[in-house]
Coordinates of C-alpha atoms in Angstrom, one line a residue:
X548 CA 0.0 0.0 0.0
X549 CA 2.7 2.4 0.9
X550 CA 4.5 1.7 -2.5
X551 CA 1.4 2.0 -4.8
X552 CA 0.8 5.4 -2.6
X553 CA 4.3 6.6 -4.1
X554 CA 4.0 5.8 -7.2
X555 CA 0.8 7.6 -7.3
X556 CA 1.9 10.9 -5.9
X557 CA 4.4 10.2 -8.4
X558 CA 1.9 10.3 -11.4
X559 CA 0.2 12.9 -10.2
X560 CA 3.4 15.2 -10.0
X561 CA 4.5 14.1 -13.7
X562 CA 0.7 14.6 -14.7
X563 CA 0.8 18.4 -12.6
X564 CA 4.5 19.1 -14.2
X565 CA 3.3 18.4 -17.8
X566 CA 0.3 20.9 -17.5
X567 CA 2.7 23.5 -15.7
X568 CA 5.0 23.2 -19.0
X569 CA 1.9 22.9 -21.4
X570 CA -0.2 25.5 -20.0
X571 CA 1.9 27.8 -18.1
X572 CA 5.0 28.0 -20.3
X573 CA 4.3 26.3 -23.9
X574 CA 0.6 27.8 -24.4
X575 CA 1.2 31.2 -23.2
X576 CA 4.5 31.9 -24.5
X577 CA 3.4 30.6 -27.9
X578 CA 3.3 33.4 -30.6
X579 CA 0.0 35.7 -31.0
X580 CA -1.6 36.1 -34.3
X581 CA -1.3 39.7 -33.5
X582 CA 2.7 39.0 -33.5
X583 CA 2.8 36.5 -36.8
X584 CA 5.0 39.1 -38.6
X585 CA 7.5 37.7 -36.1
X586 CA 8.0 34.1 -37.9
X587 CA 10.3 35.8 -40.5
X588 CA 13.1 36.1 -37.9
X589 CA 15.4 33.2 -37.1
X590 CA 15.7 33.8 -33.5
X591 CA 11.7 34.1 -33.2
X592 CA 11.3 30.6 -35.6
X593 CA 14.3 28.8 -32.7
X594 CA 12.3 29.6 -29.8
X595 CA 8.8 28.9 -31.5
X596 CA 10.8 25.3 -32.1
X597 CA 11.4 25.3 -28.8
X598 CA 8.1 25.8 -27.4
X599 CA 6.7 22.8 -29.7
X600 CA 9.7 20.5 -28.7
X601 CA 8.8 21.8 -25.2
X602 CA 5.0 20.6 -25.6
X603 CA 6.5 17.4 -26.9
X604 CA 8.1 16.7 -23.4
X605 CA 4.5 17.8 -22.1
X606 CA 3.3 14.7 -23.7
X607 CA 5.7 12.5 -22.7
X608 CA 5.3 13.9 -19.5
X609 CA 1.5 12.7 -19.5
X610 CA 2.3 9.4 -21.2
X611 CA 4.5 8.3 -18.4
X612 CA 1.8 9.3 -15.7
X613 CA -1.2 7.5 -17.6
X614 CA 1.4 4.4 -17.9
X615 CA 2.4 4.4 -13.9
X616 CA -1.6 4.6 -13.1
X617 CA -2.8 2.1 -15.2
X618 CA 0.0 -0.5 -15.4
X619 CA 1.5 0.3 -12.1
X620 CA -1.0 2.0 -9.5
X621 CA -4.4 0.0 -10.6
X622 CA -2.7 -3.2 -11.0
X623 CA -0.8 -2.7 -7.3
X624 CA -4.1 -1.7 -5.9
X625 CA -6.1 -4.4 -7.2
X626 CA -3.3 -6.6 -5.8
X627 CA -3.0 -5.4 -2.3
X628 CA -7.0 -6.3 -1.9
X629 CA -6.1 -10.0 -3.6
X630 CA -3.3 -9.9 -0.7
X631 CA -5.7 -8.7 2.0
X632 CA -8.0 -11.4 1.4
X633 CA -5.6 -14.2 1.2
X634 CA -3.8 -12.7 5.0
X635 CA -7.2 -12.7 6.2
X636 CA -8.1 -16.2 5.5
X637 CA -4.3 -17.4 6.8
X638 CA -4.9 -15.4 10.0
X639 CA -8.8 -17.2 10.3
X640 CA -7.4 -20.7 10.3
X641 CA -4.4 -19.7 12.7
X642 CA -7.5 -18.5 14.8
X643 CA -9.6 -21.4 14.3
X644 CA -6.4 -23.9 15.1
X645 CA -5.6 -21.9 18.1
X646 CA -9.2 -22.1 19.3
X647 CA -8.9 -25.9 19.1
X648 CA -6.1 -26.2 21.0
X649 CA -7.1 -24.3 23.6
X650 CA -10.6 -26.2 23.7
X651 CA -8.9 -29.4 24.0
X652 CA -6.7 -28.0 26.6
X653 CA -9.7 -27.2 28.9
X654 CA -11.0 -30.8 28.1
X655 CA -7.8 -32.4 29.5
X656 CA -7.8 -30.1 32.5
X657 CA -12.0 -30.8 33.3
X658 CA -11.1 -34.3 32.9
X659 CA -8.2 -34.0 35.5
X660 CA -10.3 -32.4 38.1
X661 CA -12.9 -34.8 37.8
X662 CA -10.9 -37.4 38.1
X663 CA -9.0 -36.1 41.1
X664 CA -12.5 -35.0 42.8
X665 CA -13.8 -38.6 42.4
X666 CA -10.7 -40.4 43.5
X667 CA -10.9 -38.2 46.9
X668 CA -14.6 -38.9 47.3
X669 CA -13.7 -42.6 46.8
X670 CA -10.4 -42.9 49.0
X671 CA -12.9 -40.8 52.0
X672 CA -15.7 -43.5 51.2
X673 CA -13.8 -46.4 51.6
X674 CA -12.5 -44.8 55.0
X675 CA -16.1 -44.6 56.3
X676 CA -16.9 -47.7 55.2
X677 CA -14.0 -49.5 56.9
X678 CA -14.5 -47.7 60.3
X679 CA -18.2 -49.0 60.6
X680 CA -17.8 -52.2 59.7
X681 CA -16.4 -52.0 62.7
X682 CA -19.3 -50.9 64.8
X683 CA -22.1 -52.0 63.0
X684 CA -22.4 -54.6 60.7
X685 CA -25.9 -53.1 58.8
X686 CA -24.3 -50.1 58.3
X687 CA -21.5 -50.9 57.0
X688 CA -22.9 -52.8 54.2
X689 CA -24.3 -49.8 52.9
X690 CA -20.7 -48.0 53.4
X691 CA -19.7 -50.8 51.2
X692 CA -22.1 -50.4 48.7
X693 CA -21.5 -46.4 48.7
X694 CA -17.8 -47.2 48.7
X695 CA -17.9 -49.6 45.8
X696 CA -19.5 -46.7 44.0
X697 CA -17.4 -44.2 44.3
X698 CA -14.8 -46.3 43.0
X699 CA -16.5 -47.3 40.1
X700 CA -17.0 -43.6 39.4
X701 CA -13.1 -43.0 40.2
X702 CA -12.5 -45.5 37.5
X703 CA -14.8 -44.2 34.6
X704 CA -13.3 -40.6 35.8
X705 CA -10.0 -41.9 35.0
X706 CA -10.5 -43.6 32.1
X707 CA -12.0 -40.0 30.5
X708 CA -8.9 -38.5 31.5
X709 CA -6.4 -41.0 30.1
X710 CA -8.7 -40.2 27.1
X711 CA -8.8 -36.8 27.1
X712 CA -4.8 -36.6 27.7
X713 CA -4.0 -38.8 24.7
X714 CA -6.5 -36.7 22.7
X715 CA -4.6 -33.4 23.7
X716 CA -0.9 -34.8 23.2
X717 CA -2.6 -36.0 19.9
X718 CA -3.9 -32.5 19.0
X719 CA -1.2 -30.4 20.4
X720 CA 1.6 -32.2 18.2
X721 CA -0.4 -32.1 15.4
X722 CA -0.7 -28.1 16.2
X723 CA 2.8 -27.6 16.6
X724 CA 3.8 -30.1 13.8
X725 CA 1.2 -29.7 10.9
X726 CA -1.1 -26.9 11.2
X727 CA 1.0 -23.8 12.6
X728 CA 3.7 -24.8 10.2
X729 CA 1.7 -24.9 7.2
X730 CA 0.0 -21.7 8.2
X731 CA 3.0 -19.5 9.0
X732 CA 4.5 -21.2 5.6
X733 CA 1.4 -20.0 3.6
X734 CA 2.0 -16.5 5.1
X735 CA 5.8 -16.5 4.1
X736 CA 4.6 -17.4 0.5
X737 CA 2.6 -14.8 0.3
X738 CA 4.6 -12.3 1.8
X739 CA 7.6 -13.8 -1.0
X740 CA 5.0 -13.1 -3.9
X741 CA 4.0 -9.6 -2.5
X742 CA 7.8 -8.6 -2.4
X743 CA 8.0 -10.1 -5.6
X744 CA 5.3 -8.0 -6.8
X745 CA 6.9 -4.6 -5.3
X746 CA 10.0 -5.7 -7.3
X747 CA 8.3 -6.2 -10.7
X748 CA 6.5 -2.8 -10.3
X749 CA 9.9 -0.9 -9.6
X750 CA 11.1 -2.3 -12.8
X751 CA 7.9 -1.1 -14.6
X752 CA 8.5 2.4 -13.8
X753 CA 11.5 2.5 -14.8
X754 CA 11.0 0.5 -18.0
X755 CA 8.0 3.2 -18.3
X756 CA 10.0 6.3 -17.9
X757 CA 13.0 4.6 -20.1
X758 CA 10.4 4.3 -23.1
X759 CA 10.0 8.1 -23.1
X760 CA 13.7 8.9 -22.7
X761 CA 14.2 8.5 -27.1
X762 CA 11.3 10.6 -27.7
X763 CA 12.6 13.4 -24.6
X764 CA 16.0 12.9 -26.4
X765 CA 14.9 14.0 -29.8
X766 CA 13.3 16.9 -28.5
X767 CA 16.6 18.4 -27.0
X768 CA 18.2 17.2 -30.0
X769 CA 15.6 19.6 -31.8
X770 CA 15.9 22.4 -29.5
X771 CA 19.7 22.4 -30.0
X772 CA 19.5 22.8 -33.6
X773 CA 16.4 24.9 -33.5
X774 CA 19.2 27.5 -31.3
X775 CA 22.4 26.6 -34.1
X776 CA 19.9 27.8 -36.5
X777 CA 19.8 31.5 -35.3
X778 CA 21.6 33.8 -37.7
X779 CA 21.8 37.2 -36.2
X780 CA 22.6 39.1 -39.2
X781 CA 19.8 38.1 -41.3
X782 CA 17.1 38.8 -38.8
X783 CA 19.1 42.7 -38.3
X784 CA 19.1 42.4 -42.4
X785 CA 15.3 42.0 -42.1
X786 CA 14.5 44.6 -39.9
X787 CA 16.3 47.0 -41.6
X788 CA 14.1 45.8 -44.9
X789 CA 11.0 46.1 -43.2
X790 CA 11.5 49.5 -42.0
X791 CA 13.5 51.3 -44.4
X792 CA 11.4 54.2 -45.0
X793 CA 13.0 55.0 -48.9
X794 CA 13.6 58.5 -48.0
X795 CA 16.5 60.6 -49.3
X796 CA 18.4 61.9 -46.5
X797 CA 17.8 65.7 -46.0
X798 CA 20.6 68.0 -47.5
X799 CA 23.1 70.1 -46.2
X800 CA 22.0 73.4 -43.9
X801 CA 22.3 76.8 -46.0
X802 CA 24.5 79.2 -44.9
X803 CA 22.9 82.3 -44.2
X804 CA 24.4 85.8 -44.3
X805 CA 23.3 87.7 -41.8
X806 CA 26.3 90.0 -42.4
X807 CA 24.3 91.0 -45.6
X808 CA 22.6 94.4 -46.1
X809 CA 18.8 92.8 -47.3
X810 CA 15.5 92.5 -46.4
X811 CA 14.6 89.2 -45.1
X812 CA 12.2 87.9 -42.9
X813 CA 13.7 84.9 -40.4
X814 CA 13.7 81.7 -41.9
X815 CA 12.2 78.8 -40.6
X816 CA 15.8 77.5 -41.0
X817 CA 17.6 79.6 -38.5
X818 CA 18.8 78.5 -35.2
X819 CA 16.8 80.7 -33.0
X820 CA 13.1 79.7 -35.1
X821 CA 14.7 76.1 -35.1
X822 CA 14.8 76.0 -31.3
X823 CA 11.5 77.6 -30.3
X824 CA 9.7 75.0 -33.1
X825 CA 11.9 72.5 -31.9
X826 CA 10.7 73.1 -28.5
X827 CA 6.9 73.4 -29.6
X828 CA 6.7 70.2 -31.6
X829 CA 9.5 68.1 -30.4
X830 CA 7.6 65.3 -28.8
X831 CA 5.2 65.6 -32.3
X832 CA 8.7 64.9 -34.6
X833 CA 10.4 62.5 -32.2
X834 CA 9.8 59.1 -34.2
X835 CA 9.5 56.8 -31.0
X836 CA 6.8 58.4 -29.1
X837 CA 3.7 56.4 -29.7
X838 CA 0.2 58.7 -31.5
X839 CA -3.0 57.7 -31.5
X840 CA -3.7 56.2 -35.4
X841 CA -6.2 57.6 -37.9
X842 CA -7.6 56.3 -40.8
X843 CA -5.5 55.9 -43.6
X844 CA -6.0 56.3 -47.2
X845 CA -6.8 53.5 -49.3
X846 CA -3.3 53.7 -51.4
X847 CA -1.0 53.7 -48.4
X848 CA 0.4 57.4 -49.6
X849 CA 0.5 58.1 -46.0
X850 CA 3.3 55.5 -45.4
X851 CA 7.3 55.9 -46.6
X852 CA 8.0 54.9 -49.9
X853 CA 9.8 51.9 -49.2
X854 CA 6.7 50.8 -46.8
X855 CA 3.9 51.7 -49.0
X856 CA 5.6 49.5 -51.6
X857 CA 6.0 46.4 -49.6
X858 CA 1.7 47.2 -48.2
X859 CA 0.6 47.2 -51.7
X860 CA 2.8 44.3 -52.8
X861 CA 1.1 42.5 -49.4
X862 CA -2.5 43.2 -50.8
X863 CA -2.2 42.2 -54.3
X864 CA -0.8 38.7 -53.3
X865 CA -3.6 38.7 -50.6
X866 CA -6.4 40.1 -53.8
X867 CA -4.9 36.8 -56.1
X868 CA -5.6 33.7 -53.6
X869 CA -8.9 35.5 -53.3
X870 CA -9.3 36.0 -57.5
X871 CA -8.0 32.1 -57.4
X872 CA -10.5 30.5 -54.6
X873 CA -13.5 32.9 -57.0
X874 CA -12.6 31.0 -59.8
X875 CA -12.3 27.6 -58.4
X876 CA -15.4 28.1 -57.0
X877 CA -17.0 29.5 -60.2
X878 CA -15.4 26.7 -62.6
X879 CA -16.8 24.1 -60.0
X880 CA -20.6 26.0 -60.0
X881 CA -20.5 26.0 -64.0
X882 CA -18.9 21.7 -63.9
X883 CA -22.3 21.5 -61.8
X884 CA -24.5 23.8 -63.8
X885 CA -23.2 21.3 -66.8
X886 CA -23.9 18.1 -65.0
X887 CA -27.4 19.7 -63.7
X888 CA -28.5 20.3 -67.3
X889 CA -27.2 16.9 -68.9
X890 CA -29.0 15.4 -65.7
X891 CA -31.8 16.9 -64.4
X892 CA -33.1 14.0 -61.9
X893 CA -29.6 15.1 -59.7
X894 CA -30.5 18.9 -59.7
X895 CA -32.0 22.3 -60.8
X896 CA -29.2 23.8 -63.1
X897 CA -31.5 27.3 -62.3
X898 CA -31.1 27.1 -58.7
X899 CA -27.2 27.7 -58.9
X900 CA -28.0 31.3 -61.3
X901 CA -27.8 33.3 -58.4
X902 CA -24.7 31.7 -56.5
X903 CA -23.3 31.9 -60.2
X904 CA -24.2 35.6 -60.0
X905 CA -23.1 36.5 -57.0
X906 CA -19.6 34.8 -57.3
X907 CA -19.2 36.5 -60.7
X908 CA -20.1 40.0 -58.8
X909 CA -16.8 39.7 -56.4
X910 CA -14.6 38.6 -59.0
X911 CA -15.5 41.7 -61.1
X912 CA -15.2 43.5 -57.8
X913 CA -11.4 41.6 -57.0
X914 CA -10.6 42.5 -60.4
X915 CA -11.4 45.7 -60.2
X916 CA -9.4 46.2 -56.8
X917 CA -6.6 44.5 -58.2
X918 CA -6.1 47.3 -61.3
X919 CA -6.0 49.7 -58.4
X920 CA -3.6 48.4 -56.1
X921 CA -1.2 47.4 -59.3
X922 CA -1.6 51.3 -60.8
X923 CA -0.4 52.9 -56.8
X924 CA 2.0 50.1 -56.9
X925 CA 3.3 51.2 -60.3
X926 CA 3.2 54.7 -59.1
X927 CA 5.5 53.7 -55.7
X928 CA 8.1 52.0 -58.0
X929 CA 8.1 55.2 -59.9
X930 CA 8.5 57.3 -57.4
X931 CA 11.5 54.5 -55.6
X932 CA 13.1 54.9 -59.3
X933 CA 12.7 59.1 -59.0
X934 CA 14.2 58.9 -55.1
X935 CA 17.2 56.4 -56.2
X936 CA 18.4 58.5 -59.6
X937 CA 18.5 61.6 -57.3
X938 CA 20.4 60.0 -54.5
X939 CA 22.8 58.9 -57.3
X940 CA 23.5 62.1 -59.1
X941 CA 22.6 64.7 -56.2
X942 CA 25.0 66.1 -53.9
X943 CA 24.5 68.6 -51.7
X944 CA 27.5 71.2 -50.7
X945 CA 27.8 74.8 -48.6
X946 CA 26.2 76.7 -51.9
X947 CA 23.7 74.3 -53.3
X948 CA 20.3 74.6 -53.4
X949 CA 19.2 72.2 -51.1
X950 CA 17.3 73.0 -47.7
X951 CA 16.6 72.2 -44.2
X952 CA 14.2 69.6 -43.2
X953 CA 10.9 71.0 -42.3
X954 CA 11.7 74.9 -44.0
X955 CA 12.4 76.4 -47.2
X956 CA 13.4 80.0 -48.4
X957 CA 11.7 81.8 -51.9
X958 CA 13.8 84.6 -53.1
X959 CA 11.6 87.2 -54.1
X960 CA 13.0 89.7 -57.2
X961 CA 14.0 92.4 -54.4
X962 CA 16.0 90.6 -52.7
X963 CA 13.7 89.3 -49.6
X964 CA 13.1 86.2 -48.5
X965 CA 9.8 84.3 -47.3
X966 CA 9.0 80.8 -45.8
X967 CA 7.7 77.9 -47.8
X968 CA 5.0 76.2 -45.8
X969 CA 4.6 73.7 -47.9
X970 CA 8.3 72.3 -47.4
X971 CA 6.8 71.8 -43.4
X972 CA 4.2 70.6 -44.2
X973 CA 5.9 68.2 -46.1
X974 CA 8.9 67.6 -43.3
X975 CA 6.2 66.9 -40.8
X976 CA 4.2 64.5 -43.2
X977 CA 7.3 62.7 -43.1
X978 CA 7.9 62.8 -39.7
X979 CA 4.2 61.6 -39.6
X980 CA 5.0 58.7 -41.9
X981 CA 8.0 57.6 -39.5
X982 CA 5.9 57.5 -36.8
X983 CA 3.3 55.3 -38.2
X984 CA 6.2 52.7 -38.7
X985 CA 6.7 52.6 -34.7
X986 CA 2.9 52.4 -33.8
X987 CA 2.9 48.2 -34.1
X988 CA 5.6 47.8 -32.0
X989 CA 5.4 46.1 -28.5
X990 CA 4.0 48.2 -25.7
X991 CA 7.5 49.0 -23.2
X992 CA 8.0 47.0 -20.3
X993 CA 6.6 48.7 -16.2
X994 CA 9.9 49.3 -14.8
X995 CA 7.3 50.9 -11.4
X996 CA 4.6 52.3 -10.1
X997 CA 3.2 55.8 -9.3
X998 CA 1.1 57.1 -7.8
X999 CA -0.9 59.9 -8.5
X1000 CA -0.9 63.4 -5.9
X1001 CA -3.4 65.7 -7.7
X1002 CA -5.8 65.2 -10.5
X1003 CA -4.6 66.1 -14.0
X1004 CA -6.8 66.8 -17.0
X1005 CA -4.8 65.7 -19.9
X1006 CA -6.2 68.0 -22.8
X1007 CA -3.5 67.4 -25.6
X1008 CA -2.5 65.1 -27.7
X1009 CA 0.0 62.4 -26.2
X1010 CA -1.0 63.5 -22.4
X1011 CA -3.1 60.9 -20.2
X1012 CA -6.0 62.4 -17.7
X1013 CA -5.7 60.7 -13.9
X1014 CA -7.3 61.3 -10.8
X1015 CA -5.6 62.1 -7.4
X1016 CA -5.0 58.4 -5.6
X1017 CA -4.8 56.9 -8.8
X1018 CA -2.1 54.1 -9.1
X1019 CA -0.5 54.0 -12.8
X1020 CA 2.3 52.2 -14.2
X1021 CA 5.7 53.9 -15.1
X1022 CA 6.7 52.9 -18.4
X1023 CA 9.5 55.6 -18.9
X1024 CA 11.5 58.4 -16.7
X1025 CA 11.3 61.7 -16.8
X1026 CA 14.0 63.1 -19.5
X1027 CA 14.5 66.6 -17.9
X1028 CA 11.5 68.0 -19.3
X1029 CA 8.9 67.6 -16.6
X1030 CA 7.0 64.7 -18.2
X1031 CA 6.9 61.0 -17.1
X1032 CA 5.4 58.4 -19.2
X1033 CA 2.5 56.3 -17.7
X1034 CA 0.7 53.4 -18.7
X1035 CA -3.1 52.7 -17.2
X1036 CA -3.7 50.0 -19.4
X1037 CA -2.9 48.2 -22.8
X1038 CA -4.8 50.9 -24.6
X1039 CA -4.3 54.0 -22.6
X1040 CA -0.7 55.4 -22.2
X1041 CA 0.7 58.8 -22.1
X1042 CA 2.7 61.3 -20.6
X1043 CA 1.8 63.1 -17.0
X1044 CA 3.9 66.1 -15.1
X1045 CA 6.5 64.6 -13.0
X1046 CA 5.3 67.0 -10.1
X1047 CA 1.4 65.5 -9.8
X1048 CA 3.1 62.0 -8.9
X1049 CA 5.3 60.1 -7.0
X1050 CA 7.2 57.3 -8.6
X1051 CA 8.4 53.9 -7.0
X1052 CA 10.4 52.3 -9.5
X1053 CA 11.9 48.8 -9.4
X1054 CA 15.1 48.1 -8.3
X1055 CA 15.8 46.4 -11.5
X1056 CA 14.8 49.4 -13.7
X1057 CA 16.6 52.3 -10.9
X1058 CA 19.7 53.9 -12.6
X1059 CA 20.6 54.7 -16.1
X1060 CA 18.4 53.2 -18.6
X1061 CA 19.1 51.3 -21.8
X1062 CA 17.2 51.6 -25.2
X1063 CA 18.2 49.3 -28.0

């Protein structure tokens, strides 16, 4: 009992350490569909390998805990009542033998006292008899008698007790001899068989956990090449593809006289106008900090070159395994519209018209969609081709024409000099388009807490409203400028004055932080 008790706790931790690794590791590590875009990097295809090997071992894990309950624990249990019943039945005829013994004890010993009673009464008879035989010769015939008697009686008493000893000596060695020795030998065979039993069951288990030992093998044996097949360089090389914007880097900074004698109004290019935009729109240009999304147009102009070819390339593959599953669908409507009309008794060739129809509909519609997404596309390699010859044969020096991101300067006939909006509105489009690329990425990790002190009504873009007691999540430090970024939940995040709250941040995350 105590062995099939351990080999059941055993199963059950196997069974409990298999879901752990299955459920808590395997399952929720696993890759979201939200995160698929991930399966083109080496390191993310290892460890994806790992986490199916990993399940693997899960099963094994299981496998050997259904095999030690059913061939070990329910055949031990089963057993162990087989064993109880057996050591009952042993213990019942030890029982039953001693009873007999000890019955034909008692006989032997009533015997003795009877005998030894009627021997006294016989010897005291006789006595009395003799003595009035004496005295009176009437009476002592009836002593006689009474005498005679008694020793008759002495006789039959002894002859029970000669019977009953030779009965007892009989019993006793055949106790001693034949039926405690065959008992207790029945008891040791059983006990031989039950440790016999104990030692076929250990060798189960392990024969049990051996047969899962290959299998657990091959699955480290997978995980080490799933981690020699990691190349480093190609998943950089593939970042670097899937985020290269297309852009031509801006020019060189114009010089600008101010030595000159002529009427100018400050350029949006100048240091001083630089700074004070700079520090009005500088979290609005900074490429990392996260905006809230609008829609976007339906050609992907909003997104870099470079990006808005590789969207539209996405959506025409995704538009022709559409166009082909139409099409196999409307060849295998027309098939049945032909066999309807050869055979009418299998079906009404009419009733498929307006399935025909309707397939027909989104094909034209596909089709349609198609031409569009190949004329942008055509119009993105254009404009790639236009951006590339320029980056060949431009150069930009101290005199050249070229401007400053985000300004330009017209040079009016008398010598003055006004801003060209449109060259900012074009920078921060750009800027726009950068920050688009970032929006997808994952959410930074909490390095604290915070809590907040007064309530803040966050009015702007990229600010978060809280309420005073409020406990938020840090997400980054404040840079110097009075802002901390907060994090309520997965969809709200934003930036809160550093005064309103009071930070607790991990002891992990305290000291200089690192951004890769």
């Amino acid at each position: 009992e105590r062995y099939t008790k351990f080999i059941k706790e055993r199963a059950d931790i196997e069974l409990s350490y298999a879901k752990q690794i299955r459920y808590h590791l395997s399952k929720k590590y696993h890759p979201k569909r939200s995160r698929e875009d991930e399966s083109r990097y080496t390191w993310c295809l290892a460890f994806a390998a790992t986490l199916r090997q990993l399940n693997e071992l899960s099963v094994q894990r299981e496998e050997l805990a259904e095999n030690l309950n059913s061939q070990i624990v329910c055949e031990l249990t089963r057993y162990t009542q087989e064993l109880k019943t057996e050591r009952k039945t042993h213990f019942q005829d030890g029982r039953r033998a001693q009873q007999h013994i000890e019955g034909s004890w008692k006989q032997l010993e009533s015997s003795k006292r009877r005998f030894e009673r009627d021997c006294k009464e016989a010897e005291r008879a006789q006595h009395v008899s003799d003595r009035i035989d004496l005295d009176n010769k009437t009476d002592g015939e009836k002593a006689r008698q009474t005498a005679q008697q008694k020793k008759q009686a002495a006789e039959e008493s002894r002859k029970d007790y000669v019977t009953s000893l030779n009965q007892f000596n009989q019993d006793q060695h055949q106790h001693y001899h034949t039926l405690v020795p065959v008992i207790y030998q029945r008891i040791q065979d059983m006990e031989e068989r039950r440790i016999e039993r104990i030692c076929e069951s250990m060798r189960s288990s392990a024969e049990a956990e051996r047969k899962v030992l290959p299998v657990v093998s091959r699955c480290l044996d997978a995980m080490m090449d799933a981690a020699e097949g990691i190349q480093p360089r190609m998943d950089t090389q593939q970042v670097v593809e899937v985020y290269k914007s297309g852009f031509d880097p801006p020019g060189d900074v114009e010089f600008e006289d101010y030595s000159a004698t002529m009427r100018r109004s400050i350029s949006e290019s100048s240091y001083l106008d630089n700074r004070t935009e700079g520090r009005r729109h500088s979290r609005k240009l900074w490429p990392f900090i996260r905006k809230n999304k609008g829609s976007s147009p339906a050609d992907c102009s909003h997104l870099p070159p470079e990006q808005r070819r590789k969207k539209l390339q996405t959506r025409i593959n995704n538009i022709n395994q559409e166009i082909q599953r139409e099409r196999e669908q409307r060849d295998a409507l027309l098939k049945m519209r032909e066999v309807y009309e050869r055979s009418p008794q299998m079906g009404d060739a009419g009733s498929l018209e307006p399935r025909l129809d309707e397939v027909k509909q989104s094909l034209q519609k596909l089709e349609d969609e198609l031409r569009r997404h190949q004329a942008w596309l055509s119009e993105a390699d254009s404009r790639l081709s236009d951006h590339s010859n320029r980056r060949q044969s431009g150069g930009c020096g101290l005199n050249s024409q070229a401007t400053t991101p985000g300004s330009s300067s017209l040079k009016h006939p008398d010598g003055s000099y006004t801003e060209d909006h449109s060259a900012e509105l074009h920078f921060k489009s750009r800027s726009s388009e950068f920050d688009d690329d970032f929006d997808d990425e994952e959410p930074l990790p909490s390095i604290g807490t915070c809590k907040s002190l007064y309530p803040f009504q966050g009015q702007n873009e990229g600010t978060l409203s809280m309420v005073e007691g409020e406990l938020l999540s840090v997400v980054e430090e404040d840079k110097g400028d009075g802002w901390t970024r907060v994090r309520r939940n997965l969809e709200e995040e934003g930036y809160v004055p550093t005064s309103y709250i009071k930070v607790f941040l991990d002891s992990s995350a305290k000291g200089a932080m690192t951004y890769i």
